[in-house]
Amino acid sequence: MITEGTYPYAIGGVSSWCDAVIGGLEDIGWEILPIVAGAKRRRQHFELPPNARLLRPIELWSHGPAPRGVPGRRAHPNASIPAQLLRGLLPWHGDLDALTAALVQCRRFPDDVRRAFRTRDCWQAYLSALQDILELDDEDSAPAPAYDAIEAARLYQLLYWIARTAAVPTPRCSLLHVTAAGWATIPALVHKALEGTPMLLTEHGVYVREAYLASVRDTSASRGERHMSTRIALGLTRAAYATADAIAPVTEANAQWERGLGADPEKIRVIPNGIHPVGEPLAPPNAARVIALGRIDPLKDVQTMLLVADEVARRMPQARFEYWGPPTPGEELYAHACERMRLRLGLGERFRFMGRTSDPHGVIRSGDLVLMTSISEAMPMALLEAMAQGRPAVATSVGGVPGVLHGCGIVTAPGDVHRLASAVTTLLRNPGLAAQLGRRGYERLHQSYTLERCAEAYGTLIDQLTCGAPA
């Protein structure tokens, strides 16, 4: 299993899903290869089950030593590698064969990656390829912006880290399980090209969609930087879809994106998330307490939640909001901005950031309803946890949320502060309605979203892939 910025070093829905699936498939041995940012010491938030082993992480943007090859296996630095990577990733329709060949070259001769990127020939070949690609007239895409010298150098550095990621050796295995169609694709693509090992891609969010959203949010980025980040994400995503033998999104909403981005519909099999049922739910405390559970991240749109809390407070001064979860690594500035906004709105004790929790079920039981204001989701584990506790949810209509909450919660458009606040107020003022929706959610979870059903579906798919049967 190849993870990217999640399991076992980060708290969140994807990490919880990884841990649940690994533990739920006890008869399968797992080796976990995390891709992480930087070489800093990091806390492992999940204790791996006995059937899993943690491999040394691939560290991006670090000053650690580059991957080393077999002594004696040397080649002259291949000046075409950056240009080949560029042709595979930057155009609207990238050259997958060129990309694969370049990545395989990096794996076979890892000692030459750094040497190659430091040569003048490599840089000149890259600049020539970049100019050709930016001048392409592709009818499916808008004209590319011109890159200045700084943007060209940043893209070159990005390609270097892609090459270094490809150079890291991967152990022999029966199946490559990639948990995101981004950087985690790179080692798997190389391994499959060399060994023929089947590859399973599971998508929780749609990688390229979230890259588009991040690009729109980053108002300080230049046109070239936005073009670079979104095109590399698109190139990696399309490479993942083309290489995978099976694609297992957690919701039909993701499957629609995958088909639209060129994934073979025959490869796609939707497998919804699942969690362990926890017995009969306890009665809510009727304390006008609203619970939010998740990372502090722009995709969660915490600032909209603060505005919702402010509007609810005018209608129900006794209402209290608790946000449980840490900032996403790299989003500390966003977390600080949210705290400043909380202070500016004068919410005080009416909205509190509670930090991490090791007991999400207990946190949800302590509240009357769960609130989610995300602008992007797939099938949030927090909603399933709310259903397991018999708590209704108010959430935004993104990803698979409408299907999960149909008939057992209230769904509104993203960013609609007034409707979100009205939904929260309605449920807090009508405990009978809240209890009815919570009970429906509890029953739906037991019917459709148990971990047993989820693990069984993945186990069947893994058996088909490793036995050579069509998925």
Tab-separated table of C-alpha atoms in Angstrom:
chain	number	residue	atom	x	y	z
A	1	MET	CA	0.000	0.000	0.000
A	2	ILE	CA	1.463	3.346	-1.092
A	3	THR	CA	0.102	6.360	0.791
A	4	GLU	CA	0.642	10.075	0.254
A	5	GLY	CA	0.673	12.389	3.259
A	6	THR	CA	-1.749	10.193	5.195
A	7	TYR	CA	-1.401	6.773	6.861
A	8	PRO	CA	0.154	6.191	9.348
A	9	TYR	CA	1.537	9.682	10.023
A	10	ALA	CA	-1.584	11.853	9.726
A	11	ILE	CA	-5.042	11.849	11.269
A	12	GLY	CA	-7.977	11.962	8.881
A	13	GLY	CA	-10.560	10.005	6.970
A	14	VAL	CA	-8.136	8.428	4.492
A	15	SER	CA	-5.819	7.291	7.282
A	16	SER	CA	-8.726	5.839	9.263
A	17	TRP	CA	-9.891	4.024	6.130
A	18	CYS	CA	-6.421	2.556	5.509
A	19	ASP	CA	-6.188	1.319	9.082
A	20	ALA	CA	-9.683	-0.175	8.991
A	21	VAL	CA	-9.190	-2.005	5.683
A	22	ILE	CA	-5.789	-3.415	6.659
A	23	GLY	CA	-7.184	-4.602	9.982
A	24	GLY	CA	-10.317	-5.919	8.307
A	25	LEU	CA	-8.328	-8.083	5.861
A	26	GLU	CA	-6.303	-9.997	8.419
A	27	ASP	CA	-5.373	-12.806	6.030
A	28	ILE	CA	-3.451	-10.412	3.763
A	29	GLY	CA	0.079	-9.248	4.556
A	30	TRP	CA	0.585	-5.529	3.937
A	31	GLU	CA	3.710	-3.444	3.451
A	32	ILE	CA	3.076	0.276	3.859
A	33	LEU	CA	5.172	2.718	1.790
A	34	PRO	CA	4.352	6.294	2.854
A	35	ILE	CA	5.288	9.337	0.774
A	36	VAL	CA	5.832	12.315	3.075
A	37	ALA	CA	7.079	15.901	2.881
A	38	GLY	CA	10.457	16.659	4.452
A	39	ALA	CA	12.862	14.643	6.549
A	40	LYS	CA	11.684	15.900	9.952
A	41	ARG	CA	10.869	13.445	12.698
A	42	ARG	CA	7.187	12.645	12.541
A	43	ARG	CA	4.757	11.065	14.934
A	44	GLN	CA	3.128	7.785	13.937
A	45	HIS	CA	-0.543	8.215	14.804
A	46	PHE	CA	-1.613	4.658	13.989
A	47	GLU	CA	-0.203	1.456	15.445
A	48	LEU	CA	-0.013	-0.971	12.561
A	49	PRO	CA	-1.949	-4.252	12.870
A	50	PRO	CA	0.111	-7.474	13.138
A	51	ASN	CA	-0.402	-8.203	9.423
A	52	ALA	CA	1.272	-4.936	8.325
A	53	ARG	CA	4.878	-3.717	8.139
A	54	LEU	CA	6.010	-0.121	7.729
A	55	LEU	CA	8.649	0.578	5.089
A	56	ARG	CA	11.028	3.525	5.122
A	57	PRO	CA	9.118	6.592	3.874
A	58	ILE	CA	9.918	8.344	0.623
A	59	GLU	CA	10.779	11.885	1.720
A	60	LEU	CA	10.063	14.739	-0.682
A	61	TRP	CA	11.743	18.155	-0.480
A	62	SER	CA	14.312	16.806	1.996
A	63	HIS	CA	18.102	17.109	2.141
A	64	GLY	CA	18.519	13.390	2.693
A	65	PRO	CA	20.720	11.220	0.478
A	66	ALA	CA	19.432	10.317	-2.946
A	67	PRO	CA	18.547	6.662	-3.657
A	68	ARG	CA	21.607	4.542	-4.456
A	69	GLY	CA	21.908	1.935	-7.151
A	70	VAL	CA	23.741	-1.372	-7.411
A	71	PRO	CA	27.549	-0.875	-7.441
A	72	GLY	CA	28.885	-1.208	-10.951
A	73	ARG	CA	25.534	-0.493	-12.610
A	74	ARG	CA	26.289	2.952	-13.970
A	75	ALA	CA	25.246	4.733	-17.090
A	76	HIS	CA	26.132	8.075	-18.555
A	77	PRO	CA	23.651	10.650	-17.272
A	78	ASN	CA	20.646	10.596	-19.558
A	79	ALA	CA	20.089	14.186	-20.634
A	80	SER	CA	16.617	13.395	-21.939
A	81	ILE	CA	15.041	12.369	-18.605
A	82	PRO	CA	13.627	15.782	-17.564
A	83	ALA	CA	12.333	16.411	-21.091
A	84	GLN	CA	10.696	12.963	-21.186
A	85	LEU	CA	9.064	13.528	-17.803
A	86	LEU	CA	7.821	16.873	-19.045
A	87	ARG	CA	6.308	15.368	-22.199
A	88	GLY	CA	4.572	12.759	-20.093
A	89	LEU	CA	3.096	15.127	-17.523
A	90	LEU	CA	2.688	18.726	-18.709
A	91	PRO	CA	0.682	18.524	-21.976
A	92	TRP	CA	-3.098	18.202	-21.810
A	93	HIS	CA	-2.637	14.759	-23.371
A	94	GLY	CA	0.686	13.527	-21.992
A	95	ASP	CA	2.891	10.826	-23.492
A	96	LEU	CA	2.520	7.898	-21.066
A	97	ASP	CA	5.168	5.832	-22.856
A	98	ALA	CA	7.725	8.638	-22.538
A	99	LEU	CA	6.824	9.125	-18.884
A	100	THR	CA	7.118	5.422	-18.082
A	101	ALA	CA	10.437	5.061	-19.914
A	102	ALA	CA	11.935	8.006	-18.029
A	103	LEU	CA	10.718	6.780	-14.640
A	104	VAL	CA	12.031	3.264	-15.305
A	105	GLN	CA	15.405	4.747	-16.263
A	106	CYS	CA	15.488	6.527	-12.902
A	107	ARG	CA	14.813	3.249	-11.070
A	108	ARG	CA	17.435	1.313	-13.016
A	109	PHE	CA	20.143	3.934	-12.608
A	110	PRO	CA	19.304	5.917	-9.458
A	111	ASP	CA	22.873	7.197	-9.070
A	112	ASP	CA	22.502	9.107	-12.327
A	113	VAL	CA	19.378	11.072	-11.396
A	114	ARG	CA	21.117	13.873	-9.511
A	115	ARG	CA	24.060	13.953	-11.923
A	116	ALA	CA	21.744	14.176	-14.925
A	117	PHE	CA	19.691	17.049	-13.538
A	118	ARG	CA	22.877	19.015	-12.842
A	119	THR	CA	24.153	18.912	-16.430
A	120	ARG	CA	23.821	21.770	-18.904
A	121	ASP	CA	22.650	19.349	-21.609
A	122	CYS	CA	19.783	18.218	-19.380
A	123	TRP	CA	18.708	21.783	-18.642
A	124	GLN	CA	18.868	22.828	-22.300
A	125	ALA	CA	16.880	19.784	-23.451
A	126	TYR	CA	14.302	20.545	-20.777
A	127	LEU	CA	13.959	24.188	-21.847
A	128	SER	CA	13.523	23.163	-25.472
A	129	ALA	CA	10.804	20.655	-24.549
A	130	LEU	CA	9.092	23.194	-22.284
A	131	GLN	CA	8.931	25.760	-25.085
A	132	ASP	CA	7.501	23.190	-27.495
A	133	ILE	CA	4.812	22.108	-25.017
A	134	LEU	CA	3.775	25.647	-24.090
A	135	GLU	CA	3.379	26.494	-27.773
A	136	LEU	CA	1.152	23.488	-28.480
A	137	ASP	CA	-2.269	24.418	-29.822
A	138	ASP	CA	-4.523	21.857	-28.139
A	139	GLU	CA	-8.192	22.248	-28.973
A	140	ASP	CA	-9.187	20.665	-25.635
A	141	SER	CA	-7.422	23.217	-23.439
A	142	ALA	CA	-6.840	26.940	-23.088
A	143	PRO	CA	-3.521	28.377	-24.312
A	144	ALA	CA	-0.726	27.845	-21.806
A	145	PRO	CA	0.827	30.899	-20.135
A	146	ALA	CA	4.453	31.791	-20.734
A	147	TYR	CA	6.784	30.681	-17.946
A	148	ASP	CA	9.373	33.071	-16.562
A	149	ALA	CA	12.822	31.885	-15.469
A	150	ILE	CA	11.775	31.289	-11.854
A	151	GLU	CA	8.736	29.227	-12.857
A	152	ALA	CA	10.804	27.167	-15.292
A	153	ALA	CA	13.354	26.481	-12.544
A	154	ARG	CA	10.631	25.484	-10.072
A	155	LEU	CA	9.136	23.052	-12.557
A	156	TYR	CA	12.593	21.597	-13.193
A	157	GLN	CA	13.016	21.059	-9.442
A	158	LEU	CA	9.581	19.416	-9.280
A	159	LEU	CA	10.582	17.009	-12.046
A	160	TYR	CA	13.766	16.208	-10.120
A	161	TRP	CA	11.718	15.103	-7.111
A	162	ILE	CA	9.469	13.037	-9.342
A	163	ALA	CA	12.605	11.351	-10.688
A	164	ARG	CA	13.925	10.743	-7.166
A	165	THR	CA	10.614	9.241	-6.123
A	166	ALA	CA	10.777	6.865	-9.090
A	167	ALA	CA	14.336	5.888	-8.169
A	168	VAL	CA	13.377	4.482	-4.745
A	169	PRO	CA	13.284	0.652	-4.889
A	170	THR	CA	10.037	-1.100	-4.020
A	171	PRO	CA	9.799	-4.635	-2.584
A	172	ARG	CA	8.340	-7.549	-4.502
A	173	CYS	CA	4.633	-7.944	-3.891
A	174	SER	CA	1.500	-9.576	-5.259
A	175	LEU	CA	-0.423	-6.320	-5.681
A	176	LEU	CA	0.363	-2.609	-5.797
A	177	HIS	CA	-2.297	-0.703	-3.846
A	178	VAL	CA	-2.154	3.040	-4.549
A	179	THR	CA	-4.320	5.228	-2.304
A	180	ALA	CA	-4.193	8.461	-4.359
A	181	ALA	CA	-3.754	9.212	-8.058
A	182	GLY	CA	-0.831	11.559	-7.402
A	183	TRP	CA	2.734	11.052	-6.186
A	184	ALA	CA	1.811	7.599	-4.877
A	185	THR	CA	1.351	6.561	-8.510
A	186	ILE	CA	5.033	7.038	-9.353
A	187	PRO	CA	6.652	4.064	-7.548
A	188	ALA	CA	3.742	1.817	-8.536
A	189	LEU	CA	3.952	2.763	-12.217
A	190	VAL	CA	7.662	1.863	-12.284
A	191	HIS	CA	7.181	-1.373	-10.356
A	192	LYS	CA	4.418	-2.514	-12.680
A	193	ALA	CA	6.472	-1.681	-15.775
A	194	LEU	CA	9.397	-3.755	-14.465
A	195	GLU	CA	7.597	-6.640	-12.750
A	196	GLY	CA	4.130	-6.774	-14.309
A	197	THR	CA	2.520	-6.635	-10.858
A	198	PRO	CA	-1.190	-5.699	-10.954
A	199	MET	CA	-2.164	-2.300	-9.561
A	200	LEU	CA	-5.264	-1.260	-7.621
A	201	LEU	CA	-6.081	2.442	-7.281
A	202	THR	CA	-8.449	3.540	-4.519
A	203	GLU	CA	-9.590	7.166	-4.613
A	204	HIS	CA	-11.188	8.977	-1.707
A	205	GLY	CA	-11.006	12.467	-3.128
A	206	VAL	CA	-10.337	13.118	-6.811
A	207	TYR	CA	-6.681	14.155	-6.857
A	208	VAL	CA	-6.837	16.499	-9.828
A	209	ARG	CA	-10.087	18.125	-8.668
A	210	GLU	CA	-8.505	19.005	-5.344
A	211	ALA	CA	-5.491	20.409	-7.211
A	212	TYR	CA	-7.845	22.670	-9.182
A	213	LEU	CA	-9.492	23.858	-5.961
A	214	ALA	CA	-6.110	24.540	-4.340
A	215	SER	CA	-5.044	26.516	-7.403
A	216	VAL	CA	-8.149	28.704	-7.250
A	217	ARG	CA	-7.649	29.366	-3.523
A	218	ASP	CA	-3.996	30.372	-3.920
A	219	THR	CA	-4.480	33.981	-4.968
A	220	SER	CA	-0.736	34.675	-4.657
A	221	ALA	CA	0.204	32.113	-7.333
A	222	SER	CA	1.087	33.276	-10.830
A	223	ARG	CA	-0.604	31.900	-13.944
A	224	GLY	CA	2.489	29.823	-14.613
A	225	GLU	CA	2.490	28.330	-11.116
A	226	ARG	CA	-1.196	27.441	-11.376
A	227	HIS	CA	-0.680	25.899	-14.794
A	228	MET	CA	2.265	23.895	-13.468
A	229	SER	CA	0.518	22.509	-10.379
A	230	THR	CA	-2.722	21.569	-12.118
A	231	ARG	CA	-1.091	20.065	-15.203
A	232	ILE	CA	1.293	17.896	-13.153
A	233	ALA	CA	-1.672	16.713	-11.074
A	234	LEU	CA	-3.605	15.962	-14.267
A	235	GLY	CA	-0.637	14.118	-15.767
A	236	LEU	CA	-0.150	11.948	-12.682
A	237	THR	CA	-3.889	11.271	-12.458
A	238	ARG	CA	-4.201	10.166	-16.068
A	239	ALA	CA	-1.095	8.005	-15.706
A	240	ALA	CA	-2.661	6.361	-12.651
A	241	TYR	CA	-5.935	5.682	-14.459
A	242	ALA	CA	-4.166	4.242	-17.500
A	243	THR	CA	-1.821	2.039	-15.456
A	244	ALA	CA	-4.247	0.699	-12.846
A	245	ASP	CA	-5.857	-2.677	-13.445
A	246	ALA	CA	-8.784	-1.673	-11.235
A	247	ILE	CA	-10.006	1.655	-9.869
A	248	ALA	CA	-12.112	1.610	-6.704
A	249	PRO	CA	-13.607	5.000	-5.802
A	250	VAL	CA	-15.627	5.224	-2.606
A	251	THR	CA	-18.559	6.967	-4.278
A	252	GLU	CA	-20.241	7.232	-7.671
A	253	ALA	CA	-19.509	10.977	-7.638
A	254	ASN	CA	-15.793	10.175	-7.872
A	255	ALA	CA	-16.440	7.570	-10.554
A	256	GLN	CA	-18.062	10.255	-12.717
A	257	TRP	CA	-14.906	12.363	-12.477
A	258	GLU	CA	-12.745	9.355	-13.283
A	259	ARG	CA	-14.717	8.512	-16.406
A	260	GLY	CA	-14.650	12.156	-17.456
A	261	LEU	CA	-10.864	12.215	-17.084
A	262	GLY	CA	-10.463	9.224	-19.368
A	263	ALA	CA	-10.498	6.222	-17.038
A	264	ASP	CA	-11.748	3.019	-18.641
A	265	PRO	CA	-15.282	2.500	-17.248
A	266	GLU	CA	-14.652	-1.262	-17.208
A	267	LYS	CA	-11.935	-0.763	-14.584
A	268	ILE	CA	-14.126	1.151	-12.144
A	269	ARG	CA	-15.841	-0.512	-9.200
A	270	VAL	CA	-17.412	1.681	-6.534
A	271	ILE	CA	-16.819	0.367	-3.000
A	272	PRO	CA	-18.365	2.578	-0.287
A	273	ASN	CA	-16.567	3.211	2.978
A	274	GLY	CA	-17.598	1.306	6.075
A	275	ILE	CA	-17.029	1.363	9.824
A	276	HIS	CA	-17.624	-0.971	12.749
A	277	PRO	CA	-21.144	-0.633	14.202
A	278	VAL	CA	-20.997	0.236	17.894
A	279	GLY	CA	-24.283	-1.065	19.279
A	280	GLU	CA	-27.386	0.905	20.161
A	281	PRO	CA	-26.782	4.675	20.206
A	282	LEU	CA	-27.170	6.703	23.374
A	283	ALA	CA	-29.728	9.483	23.615
A	284	PRO	CA	-28.345	12.930	22.697
A	285	PRO	CA	-27.568	15.312	25.567
A	286	ASN	CA	-29.994	18.025	24.306
A	287	ALA	CA	-27.323	20.562	25.127
A	288	ALA	CA	-27.471	22.491	21.814
A	289	ARG	CA	-23.958	21.217	21.102
A	290	VAL	CA	-22.767	20.959	17.486
A	291	ILE	CA	-19.787	18.737	16.687
A	292	ALA	CA	-17.413	19.028	13.731
A	293	LEU	CA	-14.791	16.365	13.208
A	294	GLY	CA	-11.959	16.703	10.693
A	295	ARG	CA	-8.708	18.362	9.814
A	296	ILE	CA	-8.430	22.150	9.798
A	297	ASP	CA	-7.979	22.518	6.061
A	298	PRO	CA	-9.264	24.855	3.322
A	299	LEU	CA	-11.160	21.935	1.776
A	300	LYS	CA	-13.179	21.704	5.000
A	301	ASP	CA	-14.103	25.408	4.632
A	302	VAL	CA	-13.815	26.060	8.349
A	303	GLN	CA	-14.344	29.781	7.783
A	304	THR	CA	-17.854	29.127	6.483
A	305	MET	CA	-18.478	27.057	9.612
A	306	LEU	CA	-17.433	30.020	11.748
A	307	LEU	CA	-19.945	32.219	9.920
A	308	VAL	CA	-22.612	29.564	10.445
A	309	ALA	CA	-21.839	29.512	14.168
A	310	ASP	CA	-22.095	33.299	14.255
A	311	GLU	CA	-25.549	33.260	12.625
A	312	VAL	CA	-26.790	30.391	14.802
A	313	ALA	CA	-25.608	32.282	17.899
A	314	ARG	CA	-27.921	35.173	17.036
A	315	ARG	CA	-30.886	32.794	16.908
A	316	MET	CA	-29.839	30.454	19.739
A	317	PRO	CA	-27.309	32.096	22.075
A	318	GLN	CA	-27.038	28.850	24.056
A	319	ALA	CA	-25.694	26.871	21.055
A	320	ARG	CA	-22.100	25.683	21.273
A	321	PHE	CA	-19.805	24.470	18.476
A	322	GLU	CA	-16.782	22.208	18.956
A	323	TYR	CA	-14.295	21.573	16.152
A	324	TRP	CA	-12.216	18.453	16.772
A	325	GLY	CA	-9.113	17.839	14.684
A	326	PRO	CA	-5.612	19.191	14.002
A	327	PRO	CA	-4.466	21.402	11.127
A	328	THR	CA	-3.387	19.541	8.012
A	329	PRO	CA	0.448	19.639	7.848
A	330	GLY	CA	1.331	22.661	5.738
A	331	GLU	CA	-1.959	24.432	6.492
A	332	GLU	CA	-0.924	26.027	9.782
A	333	LEU	CA	-1.386	29.537	8.323
A	334	TYR	CA	-4.960	28.641	7.413
A	335	ALA	CA	-5.539	27.397	10.964
A	336	HIS	CA	-4.189	30.693	12.347
A	337	ALA	CA	-6.484	32.619	9.983
A	338	CYS	CA	-9.452	30.611	11.273
A	339	GLU	CA	-8.536	31.392	14.876
A	340	ARG	CA	-8.212	35.102	14.064
A	341	MET	CA	-11.635	34.975	12.410
A	342	ARG	CA	-13.110	33.286	15.487
A	343	LEU	CA	-11.768	36.105	17.653
A	344	ARG	CA	-12.904	38.800	15.212
A	345	LEU	CA	-16.449	37.406	15.218
A	346	GLY	CA	-16.438	37.425	19.014
A	347	LEU	CA	-17.585	33.818	19.238
A	348	GLY	CA	-15.687	33.122	22.451
A	349	GLU	CA	-16.860	29.910	24.102
A	350	ARG	CA	-19.591	29.491	21.492
A	351	PHE	CA	-17.006	28.044	19.075
A	352	ARG	CA	-13.902	26.223	20.270
A	353	PHE	CA	-11.088	24.464	18.445
A	354	MET	CA	-10.560	21.344	20.533
A	355	GLY	CA	-7.484	19.776	18.890
A	356	ARG	CA	-6.942	16.075	18.305
A	357	THR	CA	-9.097	13.317	19.698
A	358	SER	CA	-8.454	9.601	20.041
A	359	ASP	CA	-12.143	8.967	20.734
A	360	PRO	CA	-14.247	10.252	17.810
A	361	HIS	CA	-17.220	8.134	18.860
A	362	GLY	CA	-17.199	9.664	22.325
A	363	VAL	CA	-16.897	13.156	20.878
A	364	ILE	CA	-19.910	12.611	18.612
A	365	ARG	CA	-21.951	11.118	21.475
A	366	SER	CA	-21.327	14.307	23.461
A	367	GLY	CA	-23.117	16.405	20.839
A	368	ASP	CA	-26.595	16.725	19.392
A	369	LEU	CA	-25.641	16.844	15.725
A	370	VAL	CA	-22.644	16.805	13.388
A	371	LEU	CA	-21.844	19.673	11.019
A	372	MET	CA	-19.700	19.514	7.871
A	373	THR	CA	-19.140	22.539	5.599
A	374	SER	CA	-16.604	21.072	3.151
A	375	ILE	CA	-16.165	22.228	-0.438
A	376	SER	CA	-14.750	18.826	-1.421
A	377	GLU	CA	-15.376	15.374	0.015
A	378	ALA	CA	-15.744	11.816	-1.186
A	379	MET	CA	-17.505	9.718	1.437
A	380	PRO	CA	-16.566	11.250	4.789
A	381	MET	CA	-15.845	8.889	7.652
A	382	ALA	CA	-17.118	11.543	10.084
A	383	LEU	CA	-20.627	11.205	8.639
A	384	LEU	CA	-20.542	7.428	9.020
A	385	GLU	CA	-19.379	7.876	12.614
A	386	ALA	CA	-22.297	10.242	13.221
A	387	MET	CA	-24.715	7.667	11.781
A	388	ALA	CA	-23.191	4.963	13.990
A	389	GLN	CA	-23.994	7.097	17.035
A	390	GLY	CA	-27.520	7.925	15.866
A	391	ARG	CA	-26.713	11.605	15.391
A	392	PRO	CA	-28.155	13.582	12.472
A	393	ALA	CA	-25.821	15.587	10.267
A	394	VAL	CA	-25.953	18.876	8.415
A	395	ALA	CA	-23.534	18.832	5.490
A	396	THR	CA	-22.752	20.355	2.127
A	397	SER	CA	-23.755	18.737	-1.154
A	398	VAL	CA	-20.304	17.588	-2.290
A	399	GLY	CA	-18.997	14.220	-3.467
A	400	GLY	CA	-20.959	11.286	-2.133
A	401	VAL	CA	-22.497	13.217	0.772
A	402	PRO	CA	-26.039	13.559	-0.692
A	403	GLY	CA	-26.315	9.812	-1.253
A	404	VAL	CA	-25.094	8.969	2.231
A	405	LEU	CA	-27.342	11.462	4.025
A	406	HIS	CA	-30.472	11.094	1.889
A	407	GLY	CA	-33.353	10.836	4.337
A	408	CYS	CA	-31.155	10.921	7.438
A	409	GLY	CA	-29.684	14.426	7.423
A	410	ILE	CA	-29.909	17.875	5.853
A	411	VAL	CA	-27.802	18.781	2.813
A	412	THR	CA	-27.228	22.307	1.485
A	413	ALA	CA	-25.071	23.956	-1.163
A	414	PRO	CA	-21.425	24.632	-0.209
A	415	GLY	CA	-20.851	28.087	1.218
A	416	ASP	CA	-24.549	28.787	1.871
A	417	VAL	CA	-24.200	30.182	5.379
A	418	HIS	CA	-27.884	31.053	5.797
A	419	ARG	CA	-29.209	27.610	4.813
A	420	LEU	CA	-26.574	25.802	6.851
A	421	ALA	CA	-27.413	27.914	9.897
A	422	SER	CA	-31.140	27.350	9.355
A	423	ALA	CA	-30.613	23.589	9.149
A	424	VAL	CA	-28.572	23.549	12.362
A	425	THR	CA	-31.144	25.694	14.162
A	426	THR	CA	-34.023	23.529	12.941
A	427	LEU	CA	-32.489	20.346	14.335
A	428	LEU	CA	-31.459	21.929	17.637
A	429	ARG	CA	-34.986	23.287	18.155
A	430	ASN	CA	-36.712	20.056	17.082
A	431	PRO	CA	-35.151	17.159	19.009
A	432	GLY	CA	-37.868	14.802	17.776
A	433	LEU	CA	-36.925	15.435	14.141
A	434	ALA	CA	-33.242	15.153	15.011
A	435	ALA	CA	-33.839	11.810	16.725
A	436	GLN	CA	-35.833	10.522	13.745
A	437	LEU	CA	-33.077	11.431	11.277
A	438	GLY	CA	-30.428	10.004	13.592
A	439	ARG	CA	-32.294	6.695	13.829
A	440	ARG	CA	-32.613	6.466	10.055
A	441	GLY	CA	-28.889	7.064	9.705
A	442	TYR	CA	-28.120	4.374	12.266
A	443	GLU	CA	-30.270	1.859	10.380
A	444	ARG	CA	-28.778	2.792	7.009
A	445	LEU	CA	-25.260	2.346	8.342
A	446	HIS	CA	-26.064	-1.194	9.473
A	447	GLN	CA	-27.648	-1.986	6.115
A	448	SER	CA	-25.051	-0.522	3.759
A	449	TYR	CA	-21.928	0.931	5.369
A	450	THR	CA	-20.389	-1.614	7.722
A	451	LEU	CA	-16.669	-2.351	7.698
A	452	GLU	CA	-17.466	-6.024	7.154
A	453	ARG	CA	-19.200	-5.249	3.834
A	454	CYS	CA	-16.436	-2.859	2.813
A	455	ALA	CA	-13.589	-5.262	3.634
A	456	GLU	CA	-15.364	-8.155	1.927
A	457	ALA	CA	-15.691	-6.132	-1.287
A	458	TYR	CA	-12.006	-5.165	-1.241
A	459	GLY	CA	-10.986	-8.717	-0.416
A	460	THR	CA	-12.921	-10.043	-3.405
A	461	LEU	CA	-11.389	-7.436	-5.720
A	462	ILE	CA	-7.873	-8.135	-4.441
A	463	ASP	CA	-8.370	-11.874	-4.952
A	464	GLN	CA	-9.491	-11.265	-8.534
A	465	LEU	CA	-6.505	-9.050	-9.290
A	466	THR	CA	-3.902	-11.334	-7.735
A	467	CYS	CA	-5.373	-14.485	-9.289
A	468	GLY	CA	-5.494	-12.982	-12.757
A	469	ALA	CA	-9.287	-13.012	-12.997
A	470	PRO	CA	-10.932	-9.990	-14.613
A	471	ALA	CA	-11.825	-7.344	-12.026
